[in-house]
Short mmCIF file of C-alpha atoms in Angstrom, two decimals:
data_model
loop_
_atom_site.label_atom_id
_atom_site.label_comp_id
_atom_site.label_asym_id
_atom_site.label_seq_id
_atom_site.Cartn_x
_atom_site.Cartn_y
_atom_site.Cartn_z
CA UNK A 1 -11.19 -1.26 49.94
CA UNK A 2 -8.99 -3.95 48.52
CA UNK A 3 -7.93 -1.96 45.55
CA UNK A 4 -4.58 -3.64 43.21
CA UNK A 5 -3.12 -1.42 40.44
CA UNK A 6 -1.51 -2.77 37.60
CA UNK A 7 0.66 -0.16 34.88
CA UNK A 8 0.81 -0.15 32.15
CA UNK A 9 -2.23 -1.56 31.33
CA UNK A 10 -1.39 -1.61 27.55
CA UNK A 11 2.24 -1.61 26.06
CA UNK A 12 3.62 -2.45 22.26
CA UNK A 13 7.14 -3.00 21.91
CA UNK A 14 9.36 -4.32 19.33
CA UNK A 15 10.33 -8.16 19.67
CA UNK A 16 13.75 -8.52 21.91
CA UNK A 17 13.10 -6.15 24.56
CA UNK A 18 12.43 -6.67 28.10
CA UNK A 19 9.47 -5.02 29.55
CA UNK A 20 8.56 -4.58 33.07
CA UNK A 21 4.66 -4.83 34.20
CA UNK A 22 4.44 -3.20 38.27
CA UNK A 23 1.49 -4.54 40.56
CA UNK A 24 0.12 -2.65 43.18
CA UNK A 25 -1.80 -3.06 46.54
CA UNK A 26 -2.73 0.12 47.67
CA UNK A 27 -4.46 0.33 50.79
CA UNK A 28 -3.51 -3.25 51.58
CA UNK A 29 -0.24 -4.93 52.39
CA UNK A 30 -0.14 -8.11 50.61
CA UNK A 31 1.74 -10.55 51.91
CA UNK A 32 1.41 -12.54 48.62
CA UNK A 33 0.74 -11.57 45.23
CA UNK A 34 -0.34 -13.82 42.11
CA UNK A 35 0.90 -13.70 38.42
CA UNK A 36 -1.18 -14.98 35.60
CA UNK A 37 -1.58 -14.71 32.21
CA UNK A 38 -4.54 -15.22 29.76
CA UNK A 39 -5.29 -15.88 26.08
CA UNK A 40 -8.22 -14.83 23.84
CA UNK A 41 -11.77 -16.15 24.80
CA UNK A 42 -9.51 -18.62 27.36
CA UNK A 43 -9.61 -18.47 31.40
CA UNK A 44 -6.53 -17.19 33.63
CA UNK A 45 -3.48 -19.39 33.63
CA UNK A 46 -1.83 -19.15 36.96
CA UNK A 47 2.21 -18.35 36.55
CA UNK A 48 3.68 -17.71 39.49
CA UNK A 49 2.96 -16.95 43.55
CA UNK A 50 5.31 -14.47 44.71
CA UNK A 51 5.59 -13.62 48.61
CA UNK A 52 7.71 -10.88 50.00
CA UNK A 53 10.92 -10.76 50.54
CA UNK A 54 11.37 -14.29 48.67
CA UNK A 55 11.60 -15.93 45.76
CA UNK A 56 8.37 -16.78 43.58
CA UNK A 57 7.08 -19.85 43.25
CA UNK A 58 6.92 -21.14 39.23
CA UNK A 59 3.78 -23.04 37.97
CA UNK A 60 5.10 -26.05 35.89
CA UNK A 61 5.93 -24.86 32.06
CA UNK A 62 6.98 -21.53 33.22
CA UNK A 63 10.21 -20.30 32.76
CA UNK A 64 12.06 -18.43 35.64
CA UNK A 65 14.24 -17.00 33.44
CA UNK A 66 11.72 -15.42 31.05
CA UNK A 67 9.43 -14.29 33.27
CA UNK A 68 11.04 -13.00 36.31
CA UNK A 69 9.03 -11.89 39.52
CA UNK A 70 10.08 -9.30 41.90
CA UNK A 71 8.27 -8.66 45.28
CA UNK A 72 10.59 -6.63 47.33
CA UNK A 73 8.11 -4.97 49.75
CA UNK A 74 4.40 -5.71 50.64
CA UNK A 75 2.88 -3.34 48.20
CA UNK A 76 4.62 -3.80 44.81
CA UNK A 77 5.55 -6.86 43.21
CA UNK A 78 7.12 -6.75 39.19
CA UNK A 79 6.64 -9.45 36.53
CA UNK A 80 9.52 -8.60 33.51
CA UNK A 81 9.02 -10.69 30.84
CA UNK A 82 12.94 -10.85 29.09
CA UNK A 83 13.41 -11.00 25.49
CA UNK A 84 9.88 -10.89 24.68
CA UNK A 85 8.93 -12.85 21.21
CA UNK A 86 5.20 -12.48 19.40
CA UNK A 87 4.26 -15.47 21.12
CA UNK A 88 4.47 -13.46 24.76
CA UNK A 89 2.33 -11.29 23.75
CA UNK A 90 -1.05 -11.78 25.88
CA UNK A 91 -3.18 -10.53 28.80
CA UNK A 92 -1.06 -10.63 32.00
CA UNK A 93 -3.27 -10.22 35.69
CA UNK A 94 -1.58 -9.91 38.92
CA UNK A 95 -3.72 -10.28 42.36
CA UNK A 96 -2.89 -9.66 45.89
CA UNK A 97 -3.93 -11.23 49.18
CA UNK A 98 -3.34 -10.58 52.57
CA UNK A 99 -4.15 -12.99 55.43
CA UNK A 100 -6.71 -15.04 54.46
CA UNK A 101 -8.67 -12.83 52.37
CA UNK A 102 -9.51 -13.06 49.12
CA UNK A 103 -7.19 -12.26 46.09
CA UNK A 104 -8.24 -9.04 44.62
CA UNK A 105 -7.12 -8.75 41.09
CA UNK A 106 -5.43 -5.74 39.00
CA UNK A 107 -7.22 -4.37 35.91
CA UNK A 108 -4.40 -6.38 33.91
CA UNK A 109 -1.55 -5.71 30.92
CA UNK A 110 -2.42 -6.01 27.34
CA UNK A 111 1.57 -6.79 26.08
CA UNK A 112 1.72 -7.22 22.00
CA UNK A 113 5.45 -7.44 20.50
CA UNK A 114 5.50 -6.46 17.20
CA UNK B 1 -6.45 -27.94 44.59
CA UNK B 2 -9.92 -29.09 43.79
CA UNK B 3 -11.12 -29.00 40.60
CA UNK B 4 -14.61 -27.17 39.46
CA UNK B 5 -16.92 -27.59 37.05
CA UNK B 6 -19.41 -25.51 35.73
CA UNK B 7 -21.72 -24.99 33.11
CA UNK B 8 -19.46 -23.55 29.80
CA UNK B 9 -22.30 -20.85 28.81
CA UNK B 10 -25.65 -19.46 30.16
CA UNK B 11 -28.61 -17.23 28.41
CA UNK B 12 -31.06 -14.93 30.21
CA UNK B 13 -32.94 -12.14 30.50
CA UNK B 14 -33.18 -9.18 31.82
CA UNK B 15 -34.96 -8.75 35.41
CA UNK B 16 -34.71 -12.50 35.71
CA UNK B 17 -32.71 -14.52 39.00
CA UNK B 18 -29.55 -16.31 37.28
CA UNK B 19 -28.25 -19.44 39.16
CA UNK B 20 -25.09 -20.75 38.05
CA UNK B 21 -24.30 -24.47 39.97
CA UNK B 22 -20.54 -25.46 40.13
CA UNK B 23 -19.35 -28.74 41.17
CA UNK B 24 -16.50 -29.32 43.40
CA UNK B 25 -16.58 -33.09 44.62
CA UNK B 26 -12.91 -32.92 45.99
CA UNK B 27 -13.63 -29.93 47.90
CA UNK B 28 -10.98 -30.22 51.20
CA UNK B 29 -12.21 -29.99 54.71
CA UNK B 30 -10.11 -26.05 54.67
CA UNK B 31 -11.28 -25.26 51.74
CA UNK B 32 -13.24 -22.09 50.58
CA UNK B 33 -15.13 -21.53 47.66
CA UNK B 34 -15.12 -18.14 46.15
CA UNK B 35 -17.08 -16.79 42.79
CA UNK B 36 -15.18 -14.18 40.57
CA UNK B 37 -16.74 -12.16 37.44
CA UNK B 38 -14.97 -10.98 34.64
CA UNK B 39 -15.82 -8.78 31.88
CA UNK B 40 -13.24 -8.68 28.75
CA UNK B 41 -10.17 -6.92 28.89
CA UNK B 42 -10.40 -6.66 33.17
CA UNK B 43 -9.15 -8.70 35.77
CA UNK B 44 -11.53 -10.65 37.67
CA UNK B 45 -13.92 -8.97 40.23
CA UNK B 46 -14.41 -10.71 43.75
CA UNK B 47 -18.30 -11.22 44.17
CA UNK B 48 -18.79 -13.74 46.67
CA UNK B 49 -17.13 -15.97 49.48
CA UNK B 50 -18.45 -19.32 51.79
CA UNK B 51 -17.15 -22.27 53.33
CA UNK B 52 -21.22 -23.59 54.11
CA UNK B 53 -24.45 -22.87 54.27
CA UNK B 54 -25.60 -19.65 52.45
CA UNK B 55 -23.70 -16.31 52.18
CA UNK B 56 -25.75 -13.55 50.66
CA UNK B 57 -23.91 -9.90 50.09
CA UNK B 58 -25.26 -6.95 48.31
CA UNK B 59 -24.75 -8.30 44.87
CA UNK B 60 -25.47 -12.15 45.03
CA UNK B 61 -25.90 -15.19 47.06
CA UNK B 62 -23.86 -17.91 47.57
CA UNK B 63 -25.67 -21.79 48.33
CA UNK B 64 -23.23 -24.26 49.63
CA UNK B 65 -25.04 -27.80 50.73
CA UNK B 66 -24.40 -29.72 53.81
CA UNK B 67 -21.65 -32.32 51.32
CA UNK B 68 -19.75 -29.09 49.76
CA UNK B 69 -19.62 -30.91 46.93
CA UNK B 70 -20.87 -28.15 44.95
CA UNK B 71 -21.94 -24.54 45.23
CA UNK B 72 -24.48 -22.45 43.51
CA UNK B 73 -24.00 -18.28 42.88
CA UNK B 74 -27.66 -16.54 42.42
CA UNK B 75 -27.87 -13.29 40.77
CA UNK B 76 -30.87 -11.79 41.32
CA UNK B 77 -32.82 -10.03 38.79
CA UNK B 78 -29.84 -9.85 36.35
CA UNK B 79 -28.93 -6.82 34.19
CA UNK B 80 -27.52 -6.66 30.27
CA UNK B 81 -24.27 -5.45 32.90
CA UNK B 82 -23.86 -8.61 34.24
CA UNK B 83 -23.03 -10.11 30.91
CA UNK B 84 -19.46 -11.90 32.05
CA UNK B 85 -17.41 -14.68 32.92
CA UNK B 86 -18.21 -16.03 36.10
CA UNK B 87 -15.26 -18.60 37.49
CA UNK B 88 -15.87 -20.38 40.46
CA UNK B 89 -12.96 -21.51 42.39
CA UNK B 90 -11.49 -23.60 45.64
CA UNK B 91 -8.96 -22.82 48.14
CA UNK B 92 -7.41 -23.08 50.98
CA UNK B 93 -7.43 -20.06 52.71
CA UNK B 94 -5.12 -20.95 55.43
CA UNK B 95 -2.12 -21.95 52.38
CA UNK B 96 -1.81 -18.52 50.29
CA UNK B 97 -5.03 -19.65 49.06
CA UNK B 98 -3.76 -20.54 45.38
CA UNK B 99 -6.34 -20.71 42.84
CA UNK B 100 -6.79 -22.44 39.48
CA UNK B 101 -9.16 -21.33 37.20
CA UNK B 102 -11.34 -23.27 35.26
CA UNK B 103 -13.12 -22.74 32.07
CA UNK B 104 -16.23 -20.29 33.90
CA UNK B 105 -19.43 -19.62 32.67
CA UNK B 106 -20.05 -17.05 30.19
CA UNK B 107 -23.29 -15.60 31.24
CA UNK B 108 -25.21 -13.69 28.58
CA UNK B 109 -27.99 -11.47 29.34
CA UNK B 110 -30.62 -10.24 26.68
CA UNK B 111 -33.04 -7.23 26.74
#
């Protein structure tokens, strides 16, 4: 049980585009789900904490506007990272939780921009 | 949120029992202290949750002492599979049980 899909788990795209990572919970309802993002050989960076049905929560030194968070129902939340630069390009993770139970993670997004 | 510490790297051997100690001295009364792994290019994998005591699953065993103040995750006769990051982490489970990640241990295993 406890099972959280992320797609895509890899995407390239040229710098300037927008591009749209979906999380899944799917035999779960997850009342809140977790962004994060991490570097090369580093440990995960926590971004956001989005519940559903309202706004995320931004971890200080993120930028709303760059990274915006989506979680309009208790299964699927989106991270779109706008505009995205060569210096976006990372590991992105999201995790789901439901209750008090543990997060449970996704298999996470390998973004590069060219 | 509670910081941890832990160990940055570990060696062992195959077939031998791998104890990795964390410390946690501002653990919170509601706090819980869960053990991830992660192998590269994968999101973390839940292994292990306590609050006290000792918590033992099919995969490991988790030793919390009477102060909290830090935790130890035993993997028992270790495999070359359970070469990883292991991250131990604090929460409160009751507040949408954010977690910070610390540095983890990178465990290597050798034939």
């Amino acid at each position: 049980g406890a099972v959280v899909s992320q797609h895509p788990s890899r995407v390239i795209c040229k710098s300037g585009t927008s591009v749209k990572i979906e999380c899944r919970s799917l035999d779960f309802q997850a009342t809140t789900m977790f962004w994060y993002r991490q570097f090369p050989k580093k440990s995960l960076m926590l971004m956001a904490t989005s519940n559903e049905g309202s706004k995320a929560t931004y971890e200080q030194g993120v930028e709303k506007d760059k990274f915006l968070i989506n979680h309009a129902s208790l299964t699927l939340s989106t991270l779109t990272v706008t505009s995205a630069h060569p210096e976006d390009s990372s590991f992105y993770i999201c995790s789901a939780t439901h209750g008090n139970q543990p997060q449970h993670f996704g298999d996470g997004t390998r973004l590069s921009i060219l | 949120l509670a910081k941890t510490t832990q160990p940055i790297s570990m060696d062992s051997y195959e077939g031998q029992e791998v104890n990795i100690t964390c410390s946690h001295n501002n653990i919170a009364t509601n706090d819980y202290i869960t053990w991830y792994q992660q192998f590269p290019s994968q999101g973390p994998r839940f292994i292990i949750q306590g609050y006290k005591t000792k918590v033992t699953n099919e995969v490991a065993s988790l030793f919390i002492p009477a102060d909290r103040k830090s935790s130890t995750l035993s993997l028992p006769r270790v495999s070359l599979s359970d070469t990883a990051v292991y991250y131990c982490l604090v929460g409160d489970m009751d507040s949408s049980y954010k977690l910070i990640f610390g540095s983890g241990t990178r465990l290597l295993v050798r034939p």
